[in-house]
Coordinates of C-alpha atoms and ligand atoms in Angstrom, one line a residue:
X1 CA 129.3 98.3 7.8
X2 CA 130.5 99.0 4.0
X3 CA 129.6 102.8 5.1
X4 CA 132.2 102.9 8.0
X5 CA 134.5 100.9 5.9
X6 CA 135.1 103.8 3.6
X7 CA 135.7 106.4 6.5
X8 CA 138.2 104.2 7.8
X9 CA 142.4 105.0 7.3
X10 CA 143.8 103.7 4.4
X11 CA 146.2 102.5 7.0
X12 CA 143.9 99.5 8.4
X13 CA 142.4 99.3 4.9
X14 CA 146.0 98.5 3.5
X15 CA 146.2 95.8 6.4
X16 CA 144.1 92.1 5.8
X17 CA 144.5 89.6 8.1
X18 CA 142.2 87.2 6.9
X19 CA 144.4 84.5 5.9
X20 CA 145.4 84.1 9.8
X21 CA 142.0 84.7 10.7
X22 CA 141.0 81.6 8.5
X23 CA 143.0 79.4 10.3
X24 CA 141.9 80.6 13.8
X25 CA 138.1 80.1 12.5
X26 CA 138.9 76.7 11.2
X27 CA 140.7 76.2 14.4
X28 CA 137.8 77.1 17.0
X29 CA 135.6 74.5 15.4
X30 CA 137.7 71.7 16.8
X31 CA 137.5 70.6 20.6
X32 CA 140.3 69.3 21.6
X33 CA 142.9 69.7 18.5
X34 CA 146.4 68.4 18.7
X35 CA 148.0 71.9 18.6
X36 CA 151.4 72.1 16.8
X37 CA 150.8 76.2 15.6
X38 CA 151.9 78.0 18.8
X39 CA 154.5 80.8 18.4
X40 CA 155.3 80.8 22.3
X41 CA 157.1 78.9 25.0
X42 CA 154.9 75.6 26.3
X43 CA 156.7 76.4 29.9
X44 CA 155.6 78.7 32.0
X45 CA 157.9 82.2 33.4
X46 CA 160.6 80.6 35.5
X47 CA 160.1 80.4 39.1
X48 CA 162.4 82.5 40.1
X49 CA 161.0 85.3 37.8
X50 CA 157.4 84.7 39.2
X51 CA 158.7 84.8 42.7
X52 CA 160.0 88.7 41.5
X53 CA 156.8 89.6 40.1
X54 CA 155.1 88.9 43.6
X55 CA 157.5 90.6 45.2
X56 CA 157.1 93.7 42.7
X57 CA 153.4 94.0 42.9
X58 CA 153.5 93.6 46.6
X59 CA 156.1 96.7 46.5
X60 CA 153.4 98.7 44.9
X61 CA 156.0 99.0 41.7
X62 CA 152.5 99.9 39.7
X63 CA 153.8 103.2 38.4
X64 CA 154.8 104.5 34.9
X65 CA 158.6 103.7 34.3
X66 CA 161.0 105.7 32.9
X67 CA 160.4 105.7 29.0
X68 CA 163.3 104.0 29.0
X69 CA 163.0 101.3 31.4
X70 CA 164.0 101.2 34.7
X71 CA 167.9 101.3 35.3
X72 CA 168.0 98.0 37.0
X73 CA 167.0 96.4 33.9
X74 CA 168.6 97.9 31.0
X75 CA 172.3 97.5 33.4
X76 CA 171.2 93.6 32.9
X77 CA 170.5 93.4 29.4
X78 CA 173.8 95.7 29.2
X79 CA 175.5 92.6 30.9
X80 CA 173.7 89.9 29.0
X81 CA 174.9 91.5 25.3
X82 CA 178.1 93.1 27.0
X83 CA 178.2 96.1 25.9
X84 CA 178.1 97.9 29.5
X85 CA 181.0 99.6 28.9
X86 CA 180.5 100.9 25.5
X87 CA 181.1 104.8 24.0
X88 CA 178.1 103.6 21.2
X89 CA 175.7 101.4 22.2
X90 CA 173.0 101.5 24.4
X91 CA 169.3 99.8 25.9
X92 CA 166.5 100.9 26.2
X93 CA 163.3 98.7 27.1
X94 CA 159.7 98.5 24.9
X95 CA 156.6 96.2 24.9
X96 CA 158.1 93.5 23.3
X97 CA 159.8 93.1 20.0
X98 CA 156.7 93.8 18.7
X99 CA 157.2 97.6 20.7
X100 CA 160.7 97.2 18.9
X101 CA 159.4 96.5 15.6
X102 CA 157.3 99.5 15.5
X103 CA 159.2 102.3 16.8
X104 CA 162.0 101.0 14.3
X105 CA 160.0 101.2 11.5
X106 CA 158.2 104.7 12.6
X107 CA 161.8 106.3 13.6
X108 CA 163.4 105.2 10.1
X109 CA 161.0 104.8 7.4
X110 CA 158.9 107.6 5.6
X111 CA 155.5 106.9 3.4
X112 CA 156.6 104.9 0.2
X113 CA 160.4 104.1 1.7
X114 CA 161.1 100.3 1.3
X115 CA 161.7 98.0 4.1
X116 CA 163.7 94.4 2.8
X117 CA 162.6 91.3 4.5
X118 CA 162.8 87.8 3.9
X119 CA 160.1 85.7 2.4
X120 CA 159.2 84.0 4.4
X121 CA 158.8 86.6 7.1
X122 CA 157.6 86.9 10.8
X123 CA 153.7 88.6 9.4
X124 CA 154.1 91.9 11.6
X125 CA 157.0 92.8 9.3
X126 CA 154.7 93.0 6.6
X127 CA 151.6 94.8 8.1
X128 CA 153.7 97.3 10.0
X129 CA 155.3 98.9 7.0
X130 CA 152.0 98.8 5.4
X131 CA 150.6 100.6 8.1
X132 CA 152.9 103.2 8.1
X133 CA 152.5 103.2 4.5
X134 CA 155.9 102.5 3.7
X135 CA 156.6 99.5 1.3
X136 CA 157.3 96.4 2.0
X137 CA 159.7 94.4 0.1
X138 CA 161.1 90.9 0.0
X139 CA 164.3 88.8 -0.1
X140 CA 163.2 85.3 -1.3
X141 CA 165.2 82.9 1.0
X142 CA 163.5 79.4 -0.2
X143 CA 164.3 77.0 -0.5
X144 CA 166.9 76.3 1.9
X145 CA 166.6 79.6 3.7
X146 CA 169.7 80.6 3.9
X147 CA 170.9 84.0 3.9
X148 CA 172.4 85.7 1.0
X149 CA 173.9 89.1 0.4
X150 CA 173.8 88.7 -3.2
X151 CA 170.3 87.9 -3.3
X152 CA 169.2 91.0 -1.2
X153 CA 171.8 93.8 -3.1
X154 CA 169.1 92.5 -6.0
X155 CA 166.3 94.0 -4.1
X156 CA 168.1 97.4 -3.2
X157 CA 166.2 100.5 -4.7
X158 CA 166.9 104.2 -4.5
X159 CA 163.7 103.6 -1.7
X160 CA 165.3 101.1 0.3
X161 CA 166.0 102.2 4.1
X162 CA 166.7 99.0 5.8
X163 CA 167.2 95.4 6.0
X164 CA 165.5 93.0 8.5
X165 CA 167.6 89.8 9.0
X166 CA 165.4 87.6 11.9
X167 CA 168.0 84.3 13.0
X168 CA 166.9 82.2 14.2
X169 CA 163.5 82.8 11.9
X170 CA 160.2 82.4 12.4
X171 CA 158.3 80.4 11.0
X172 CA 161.6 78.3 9.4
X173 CA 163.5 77.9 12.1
X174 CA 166.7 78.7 10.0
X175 CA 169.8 79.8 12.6
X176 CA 171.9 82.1 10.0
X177 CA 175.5 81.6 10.1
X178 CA 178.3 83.8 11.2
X179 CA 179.7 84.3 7.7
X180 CA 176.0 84.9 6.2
X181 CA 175.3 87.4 8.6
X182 CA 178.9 89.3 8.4
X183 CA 178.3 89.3 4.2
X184 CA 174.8 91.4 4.8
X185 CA 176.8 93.4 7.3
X186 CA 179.0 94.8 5.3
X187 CA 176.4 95.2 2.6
X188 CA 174.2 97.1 5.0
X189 CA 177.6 99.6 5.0
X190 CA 178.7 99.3 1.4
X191 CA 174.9 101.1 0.6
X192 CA 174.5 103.4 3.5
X193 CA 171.5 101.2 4.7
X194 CA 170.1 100.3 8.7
X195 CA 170.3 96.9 9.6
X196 CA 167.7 95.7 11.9
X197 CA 168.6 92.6 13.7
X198 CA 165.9 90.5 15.1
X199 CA 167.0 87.6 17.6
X200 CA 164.4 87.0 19.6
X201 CA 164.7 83.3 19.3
X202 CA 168.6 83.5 20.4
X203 CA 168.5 81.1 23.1
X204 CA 166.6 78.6 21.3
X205 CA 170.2 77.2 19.1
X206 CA 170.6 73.8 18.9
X207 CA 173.8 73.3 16.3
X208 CA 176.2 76.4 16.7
X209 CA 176.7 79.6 17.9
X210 CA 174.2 82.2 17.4
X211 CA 175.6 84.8 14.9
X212 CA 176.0 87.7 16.6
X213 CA 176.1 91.4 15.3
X214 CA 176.6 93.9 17.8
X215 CA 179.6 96.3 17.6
X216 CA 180.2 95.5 13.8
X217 CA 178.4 98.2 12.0
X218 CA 176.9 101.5 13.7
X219 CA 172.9 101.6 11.8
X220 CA 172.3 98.5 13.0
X221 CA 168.8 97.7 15.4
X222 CA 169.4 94.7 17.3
X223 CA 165.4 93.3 18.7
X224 CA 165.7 91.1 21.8
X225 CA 163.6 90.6 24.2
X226 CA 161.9 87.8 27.0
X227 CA 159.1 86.6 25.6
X228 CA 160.3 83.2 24.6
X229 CA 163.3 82.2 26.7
X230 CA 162.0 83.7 30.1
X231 CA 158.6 82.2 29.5
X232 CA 156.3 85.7 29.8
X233 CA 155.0 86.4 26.1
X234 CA 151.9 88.0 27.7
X235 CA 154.3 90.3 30.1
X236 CA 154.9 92.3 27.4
X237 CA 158.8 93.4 27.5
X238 CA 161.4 93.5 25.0
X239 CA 164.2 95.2 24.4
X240 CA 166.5 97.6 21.4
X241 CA 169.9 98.2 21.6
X242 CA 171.2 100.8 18.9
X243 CA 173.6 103.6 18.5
X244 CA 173.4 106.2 21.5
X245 CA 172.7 108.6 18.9
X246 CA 169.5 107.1 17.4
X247 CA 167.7 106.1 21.0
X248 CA 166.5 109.2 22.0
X249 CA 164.4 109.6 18.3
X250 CA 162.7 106.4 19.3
X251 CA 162.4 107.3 23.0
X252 CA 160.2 110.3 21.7
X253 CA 158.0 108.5 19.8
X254 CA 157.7 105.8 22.4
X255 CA 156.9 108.1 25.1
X256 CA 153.8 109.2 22.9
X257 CA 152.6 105.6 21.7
X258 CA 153.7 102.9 24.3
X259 CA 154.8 105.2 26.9
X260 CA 157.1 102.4 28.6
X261 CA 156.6 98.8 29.1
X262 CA 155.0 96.9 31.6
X263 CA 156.4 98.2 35.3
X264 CA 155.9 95.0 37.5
X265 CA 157.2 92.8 34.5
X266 CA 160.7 95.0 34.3
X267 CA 161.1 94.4 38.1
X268 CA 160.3 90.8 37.9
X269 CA 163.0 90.3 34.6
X270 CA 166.2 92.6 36.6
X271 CA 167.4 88.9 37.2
X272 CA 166.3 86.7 34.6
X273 CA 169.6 86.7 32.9
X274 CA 171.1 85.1 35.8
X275 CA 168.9 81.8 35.2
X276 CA 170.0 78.8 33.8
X277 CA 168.9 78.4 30.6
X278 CA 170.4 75.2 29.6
X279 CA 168.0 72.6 30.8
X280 CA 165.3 74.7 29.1
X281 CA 167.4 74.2 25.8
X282 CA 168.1 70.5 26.1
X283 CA 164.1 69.6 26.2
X284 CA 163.3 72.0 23.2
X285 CA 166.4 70.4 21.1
X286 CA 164.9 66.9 22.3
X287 CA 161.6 68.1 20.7
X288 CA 163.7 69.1 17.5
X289 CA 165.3 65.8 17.1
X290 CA 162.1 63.9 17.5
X291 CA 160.5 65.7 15.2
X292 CA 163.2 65.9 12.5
X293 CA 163.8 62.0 12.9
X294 CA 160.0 60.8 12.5
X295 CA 159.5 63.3 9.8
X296 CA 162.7 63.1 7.5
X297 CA 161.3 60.1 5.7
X298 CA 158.0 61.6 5.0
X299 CA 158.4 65.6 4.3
X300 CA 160.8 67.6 2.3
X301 CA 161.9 70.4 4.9
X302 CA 165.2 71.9 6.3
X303 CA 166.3 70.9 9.7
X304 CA 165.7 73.9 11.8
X305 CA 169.1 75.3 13.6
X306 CA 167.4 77.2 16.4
X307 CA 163.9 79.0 16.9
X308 CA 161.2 76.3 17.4
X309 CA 160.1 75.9 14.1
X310 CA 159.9 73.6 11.4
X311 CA 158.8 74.9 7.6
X312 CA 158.1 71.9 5.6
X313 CA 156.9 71.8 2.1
X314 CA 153.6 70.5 1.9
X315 CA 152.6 67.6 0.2
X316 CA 150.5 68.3 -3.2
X317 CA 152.2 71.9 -3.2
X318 CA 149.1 74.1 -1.1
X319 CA 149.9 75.2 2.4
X320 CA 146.4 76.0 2.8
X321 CA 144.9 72.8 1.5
X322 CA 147.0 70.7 4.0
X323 CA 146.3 72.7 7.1
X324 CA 142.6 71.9 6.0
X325 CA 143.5 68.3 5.7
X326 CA 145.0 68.1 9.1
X327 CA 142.8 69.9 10.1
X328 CA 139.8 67.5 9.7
X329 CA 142.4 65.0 11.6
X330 CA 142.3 67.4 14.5
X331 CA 145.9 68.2 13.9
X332 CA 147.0 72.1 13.9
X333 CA 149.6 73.5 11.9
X334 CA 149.7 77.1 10.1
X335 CA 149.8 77.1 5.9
X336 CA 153.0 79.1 4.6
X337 CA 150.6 81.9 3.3
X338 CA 150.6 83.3 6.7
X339 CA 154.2 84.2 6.4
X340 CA 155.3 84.2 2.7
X341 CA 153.8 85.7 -0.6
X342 CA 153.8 81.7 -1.4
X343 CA 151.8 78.8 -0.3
X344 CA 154.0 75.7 -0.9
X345 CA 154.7 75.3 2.8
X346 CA 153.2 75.0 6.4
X347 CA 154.8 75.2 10.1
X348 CA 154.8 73.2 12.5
X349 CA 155.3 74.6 16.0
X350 CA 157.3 71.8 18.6
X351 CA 157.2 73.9 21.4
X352 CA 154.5 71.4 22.6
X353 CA 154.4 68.9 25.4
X354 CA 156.3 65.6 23.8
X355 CA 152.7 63.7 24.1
X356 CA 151.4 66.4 21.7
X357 CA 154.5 65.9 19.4
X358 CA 154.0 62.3 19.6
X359 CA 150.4 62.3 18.1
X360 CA 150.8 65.0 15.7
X361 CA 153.7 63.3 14.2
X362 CA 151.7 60.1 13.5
X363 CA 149.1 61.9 11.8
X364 CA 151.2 63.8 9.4
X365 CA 153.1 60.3 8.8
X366 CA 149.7 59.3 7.8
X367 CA 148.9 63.0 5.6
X368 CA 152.0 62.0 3.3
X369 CA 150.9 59.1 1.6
Ligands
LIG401 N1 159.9 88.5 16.2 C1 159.6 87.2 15.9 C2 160.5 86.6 14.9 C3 158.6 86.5 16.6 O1 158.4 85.2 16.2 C4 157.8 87.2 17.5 C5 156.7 86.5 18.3 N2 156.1 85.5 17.7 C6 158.1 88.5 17.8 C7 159.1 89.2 17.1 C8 157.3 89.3 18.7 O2 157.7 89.1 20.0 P1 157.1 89.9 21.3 O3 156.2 89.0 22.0 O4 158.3 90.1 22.1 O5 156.5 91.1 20.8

């Protein structure tokens, strides 16, 4: 294939996924691993979201949607973030974060602009400037993840368009707090730069509030959406909320790319909001607190605020030697390459059944000594 290679887009060239791709490939060789590496939900959509989706396909909703989203919807999410009366802000619904992650980037960066993210990062941050050509560039937030304005005025260039804050964060599990966030706020204003907000994990907070942003500074791109909380990854809807002003830019180029999201997952969300989330949130910060108790003794790590994530430094300093070390105990985890230009750490994932959490602890007990 080294002849198509070369006729290929310096785009996908520029992308290399091959460090993920390792771990899947190491991964498929097992039978029936202990799996502590998912990034979704281990519930399924919540019953009275399925019972919506029934109702929607047996309504014949099956047509395109607005670009926007269907008004039903975005009036909810307008409730849920309370902003329905507001003169600035508005919704408008994509395929996911992942839909909000790439119409951002195409509606604010040009080729060779500079994107700031954390390190470690959620991957797609990464690979989507690259293939947009524009440059990625990185905050370092080890080791105890926290968020620091200082740290990222370091990294501003005469390139640099935005900053992506993600709290709680994926893959550490870090829930920023209130003062953190208000500190890159204001520094996002001082030098005239967007803010892109990503809080998809915002349900999932175990200690304290989760810092909010809206209705503090104008260029900011808040990324929410119901993959995780609602259960429906695969459904495929997520949601932006930015200035009035700056929607209609990214409506354009969603209409040509994504053209709206999935039409029978809208209807089935118009009332998710109205669920409780709370017993949802006491299992997952059960999960946390076993973890975090049978581990403290054995790993180095931060305890993780929110998200479902724990980042843990791994023993003998290679991520990637680890994982390959858990792995031959049938154990997954992902090594900190994935998500950082390091390799000194590896996640584990406790959105797991407890019975899963329960083995996979033992063995990394044992893969400390
Ligand atoms: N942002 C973060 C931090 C994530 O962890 C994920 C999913 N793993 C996404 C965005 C993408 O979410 P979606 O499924 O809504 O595209």
């Amino acid at each position: 294939m080294a002849n198509m290679d070369a006729m290929l887009s310096q785009r996908v060239r520029s992308v290399d996924a091959s460090g993920i791709r390792r771990v899947f490939d190491l991964a498929a060789s097992l039978e029936a691993p202990i799996n502590l590496s998912i990034g979704q939900p281990d519930f399924d959509a919540m019953p009275e979201v399925l019972q919506r989706a029934h109702e929607a396909i047996d309504a014949g909703r099956s047509g395109y949607t607005q670009t926007q989203g269907i008004p039903e919807l975005r009036e909810s999410i307008r409730e849920r973030h309370g902003i329905s009366g507001s003169e600035d802000l508005d919704v408008f619904v994509t395929a996911g974060v992942s839909g909000g992650l790439l119409l951002s980037y195409m509606t604010l960066l040009d080729p060779g602009d500079e994107i700031l993210m954390p390190d470690p990062f959620f991957c797609i941050y990464r690979d989507l400037a690259l293939m947009i050509n524009a440059q990625p560039a990185y905050y370092d937030i080890y080791p105890d993840f926290s968020l620091s304005a200082e740290k990222i005025e370091a990294k501003i260039t005469p390139k640099t368009k935005a900053i992506i804050v993600n709290s709680p964060g994926n893959p550490t599990g870090y829930a920023v707090a209130q003062d953190e966030l208000d500190a890159v706020i204001e520094l996002a204003r001082r030098r005239n730069l967007f803010l892109i907000y990503d809080e998809i994990y915002d349900s999932f907070v175990y200690d304290a509030p989760h810092a909010a942003c809206l209705g503090s500074y104008e260029n900011t791109i808040l990324l929410n959406g119901f993959s995780k909380w609602a259960g429906v990854p695969g459904w495929r809807v997520g949601y932006v909320i930015a200035p009035k002003e700056l929607i209609p830019h990214m409506l354009k180029l969603q209409q040509y790319t994504l053209v709206c999201a999935n039409s029978v997952s809208q209807w089935a969300l118009v009332k998710a909001s109205s669920v409780d989330f709370t017993p949802y949130l006491e299992e997952y910060r059960k999960k946390r607190d076993f973890l975090v108790d049978n581990l403290k003794e054995h790993y180095s790590f931060v305890t993780p605020g929110g998200a479902f994530y724990l980042f843990a430094e791994a023993p003998g300093g290679s991520g990637q030697a680890f994982v390959e070390r858990a792995i031959a105990e049938n154990l997954l985890v992902v090594p900190g390459h994935v998500f950082s230009q390091r390799d000194t750490h590896f996640r584990i994932s406790f959105s797991a059944p407890m019975e899963a959490l329960e083995r996979g602890v033992e063995i990394l007990q044992r893969l400390s000594r």
